């Protein structure tokens, strides 16, 4: 299995998806999504399928606040389960046009399941996004109790 070529293909697909937030061409980037993909947003909204992904992202990103925004992020880890399936962990955030950098409070981490389709192209079939948050005092206290 040529993991390096697959990693590069997944990285390129991920880059194209990120670029779609700037170009607002979600239809072109959606070629990297399986037709029946499952997509969970940072706030828990569940989108089913490529067409719903396109519709929701176009509605969101085509308003005045998001116009000119950029999705910035990077892949942290790629783990292959077999020759046609990979689990990818990424981090990132949307940076608005008036910001020099995206605030830490909007950083997200996501897990994506990528599959190689019958044409040999990598697409994601499942995506789960979660906002990165600091552990609060109460949760920190509970974690300390668990270590005793």
Short mmCIF file of C-alpha atoms in Angstrom, two decimals, residues 2-147:
data_model
loop_
_atom_site.label_atom_id
_atom_site.label_comp_id
_atom_site.label_asym_id
_atom_site.label_seq_id
_atom_site.Cartn_x
_atom_site.Cartn_y
_atom_site.Cartn_z
CA UNK A 2 1.43 3.39 -1.01
CA UNK A 3 0.47 5.42 2.04
CA UNK A 4 2.42 8.49 0.99
CA UNK A 5 0.52 8.89 -2.30
CA UNK A 6 -2.77 8.41 -0.44
CA UNK A 7 -1.79 10.92 2.24
CA UNK A 8 -0.92 13.48 -0.44
CA UNK A 9 -4.24 12.86 -2.23
CA UNK A 10 -6.17 13.32 1.02
CA UNK A 11 -4.18 16.47 1.86
CA UNK A 12 -4.93 17.90 -1.60
CA UNK A 13 -8.63 17.10 -1.28
CA UNK A 14 -8.69 18.69 2.18
CA UNK A 15 -6.98 21.80 0.76
CA UNK A 16 -9.58 22.06 -2.02
CA UNK A 17 -12.39 21.81 0.54
CA UNK A 18 -10.75 24.60 2.58
CA UNK A 19 -10.41 26.75 -0.56
CA UNK A 20 -14.13 26.37 -1.27
CA UNK A 21 -14.88 28.51 1.79
CA UNK A 22 -12.98 31.36 0.11
CA UNK A 23 -14.21 30.82 -3.45
CA UNK A 24 -17.74 29.83 -2.34
CA UNK A 25 -17.66 27.00 -4.89
CA UNK A 26 -18.92 24.22 -2.64
CA UNK A 27 -20.22 22.22 -5.61
CA UNK A 28 -16.71 21.85 -7.06
CA UNK A 29 -15.23 20.86 -3.69
CA UNK A 30 -18.07 18.42 -3.05
CA UNK A 31 -16.45 15.94 -5.45
CA UNK A 32 -14.42 14.98 -2.36
CA UNK A 33 -17.58 13.98 -0.48
CA UNK A 34 -19.33 10.65 -0.89
CA UNK A 35 -22.88 11.07 -2.24
CA UNK A 36 -24.36 9.77 1.01
CA UNK A 37 -21.83 11.28 3.44
CA UNK A 38 -22.68 12.04 7.05
CA UNK A 39 -21.59 15.48 8.23
CA UNK A 40 -21.85 16.72 11.83
CA UNK A 41 -21.21 20.44 12.32
CA UNK A 42 -19.42 21.98 15.32
CA UNK A 43 -22.78 22.74 16.94
CA UNK A 44 -24.21 19.26 16.41
CA UNK A 45 -26.29 19.83 13.28
CA UNK A 46 -26.49 16.65 11.20
CA UNK A 47 -26.30 16.94 7.41
CA UNK A 48 -26.97 13.90 5.25
CA UNK A 49 -25.50 13.69 1.77
CA UNK A 50 -23.52 15.81 -0.62
CA UNK A 51 -26.45 17.98 -1.74
CA UNK A 52 -27.39 18.96 1.81
CA UNK A 53 -23.73 19.81 2.51
CA UNK A 54 -23.68 22.12 -0.52
CA UNK A 55 -27.02 23.76 0.32
CA UNK A 56 -26.19 24.49 3.96
CA UNK A 57 -22.68 25.75 3.23
CA UNK A 58 -23.89 28.00 0.41
CA UNK A 59 -26.59 29.49 2.65
CA UNK A 60 -24.14 30.04 5.49
CA UNK A 61 -21.18 31.36 3.55
CA UNK A 62 -23.07 33.54 1.07
CA UNK A 63 -24.21 36.02 3.71
CA UNK A 64 -22.49 39.33 4.42
CA UNK A 65 -20.73 38.15 7.58
CA UNK A 66 -18.99 35.15 6.04
CA UNK A 67 -18.21 36.68 2.65
CA UNK A 68 -14.43 36.74 2.25
CA UNK A 69 -13.83 34.35 5.14
CA UNK A 70 -11.20 31.63 4.94
CA UNK A 71 -11.15 28.18 6.44
CA UNK A 72 -7.70 27.63 7.86
CA UNK A 73 -6.57 24.33 9.22
CA UNK A 74 -4.25 21.43 8.99
CA UNK A 75 -4.28 17.68 9.10
CA UNK A 76 -2.74 16.39 12.32
CA UNK A 77 -2.92 12.67 11.71
CA UNK A 78 -3.80 10.14 9.02
CA UNK A 79 -4.33 6.54 10.09
CA UNK A 80 -5.10 3.87 7.51
CA UNK A 81 -7.47 1.08 8.51
CA UNK A 82 -6.85 -0.69 5.20
CA UNK A 83 -6.02 0.25 1.59
CA UNK A 84 -9.32 2.03 1.02
CA UNK A 85 -10.19 3.57 4.40
CA UNK A 86 -8.44 6.25 6.46
CA UNK A 87 -9.26 8.12 9.66
CA UNK A 88 -8.06 11.73 9.53
CA UNK A 89 -7.80 14.12 12.48
CA UNK A 90 -7.68 17.83 11.57
CA UNK A 91 -7.88 21.16 13.33
CA UNK A 92 -9.01 24.51 12.01
CA UNK A 93 -11.21 27.55 12.19
CA UNK A 94 -12.87 30.13 9.98
CA UNK A 95 -11.05 33.46 9.83
CA UNK A 96 -13.27 36.38 8.91
CA UNK A 97 -12.03 38.96 6.40
CA UNK A 98 -11.43 41.58 9.12
CA UNK A 99 -9.31 39.25 11.30
CA UNK A 100 -5.57 38.70 11.08
CA UNK A 101 -6.03 35.25 12.57
CA UNK A 102 -8.91 33.08 13.72
CA UNK A 103 -9.58 33.32 17.46
CA UNK A 104 -8.75 30.35 19.67
CA UNK A 105 -12.39 30.30 20.79
CA UNK A 106 -13.42 29.16 17.30
CA UNK A 107 -10.85 26.41 16.90
CA UNK A 108 -12.37 23.06 16.03
CA UNK A 109 -11.05 19.55 15.82
CA UNK A 110 -12.63 17.02 13.53
CA UNK A 111 -12.52 13.36 12.68
CA UNK A 112 -13.10 12.39 9.08
CA UNK A 113 -13.49 8.94 7.56
CA UNK A 114 -12.04 8.91 4.05
CA UNK A 115 -12.71 6.10 1.58
CA UNK A 116 -11.20 5.39 -1.81
CA UNK A 117 -14.03 5.15 -4.36
CA UNK A 118 -14.17 2.77 -7.34
CA UNK A 119 -12.36 5.36 -9.50
CA UNK A 120 -9.47 5.35 -6.99
CA UNK A 121 -10.21 8.84 -5.65
CA UNK A 122 -10.36 9.67 -1.94
CA UNK A 123 -13.66 11.06 -0.62
CA UNK A 124 -14.93 11.53 2.87
CA UNK A 125 -17.94 9.56 3.94
CA UNK A 126 -18.22 10.78 7.53
CA UNK A 127 -17.18 14.04 9.18
CA UNK A 128 -17.60 15.02 12.82
CA UNK A 129 -16.60 18.51 13.89
CA UNK A 130 -16.25 19.61 17.51
CA UNK A 131 -15.34 22.97 19.01
CA UNK A 132 -12.13 22.89 21.09
CA UNK A 133 -12.88 24.13 24.59
CA UNK A 134 -10.90 24.48 27.77
CA UNK A 135 -11.95 22.24 30.60
CA UNK A 136 -14.05 24.19 33.09
CA UNK A 137 -13.39 24.24 36.83
CA UNK A 138 -16.05 21.67 37.67
CA UNK A 139 -14.94 19.22 34.98
CA UNK A 140 -11.32 19.73 36.04
CA UNK A 141 -12.27 18.95 39.64
CA UNK A 142 -14.08 15.77 38.53
CA UNK A 143 -11.05 14.66 36.52
CA UNK A 144 -8.80 15.16 39.57
CA UNK A 145 -11.19 13.04 41.66
CA UNK A 146 -10.93 10.26 39.10
CA UNK A 147 -7.13 10.14 39.48
#
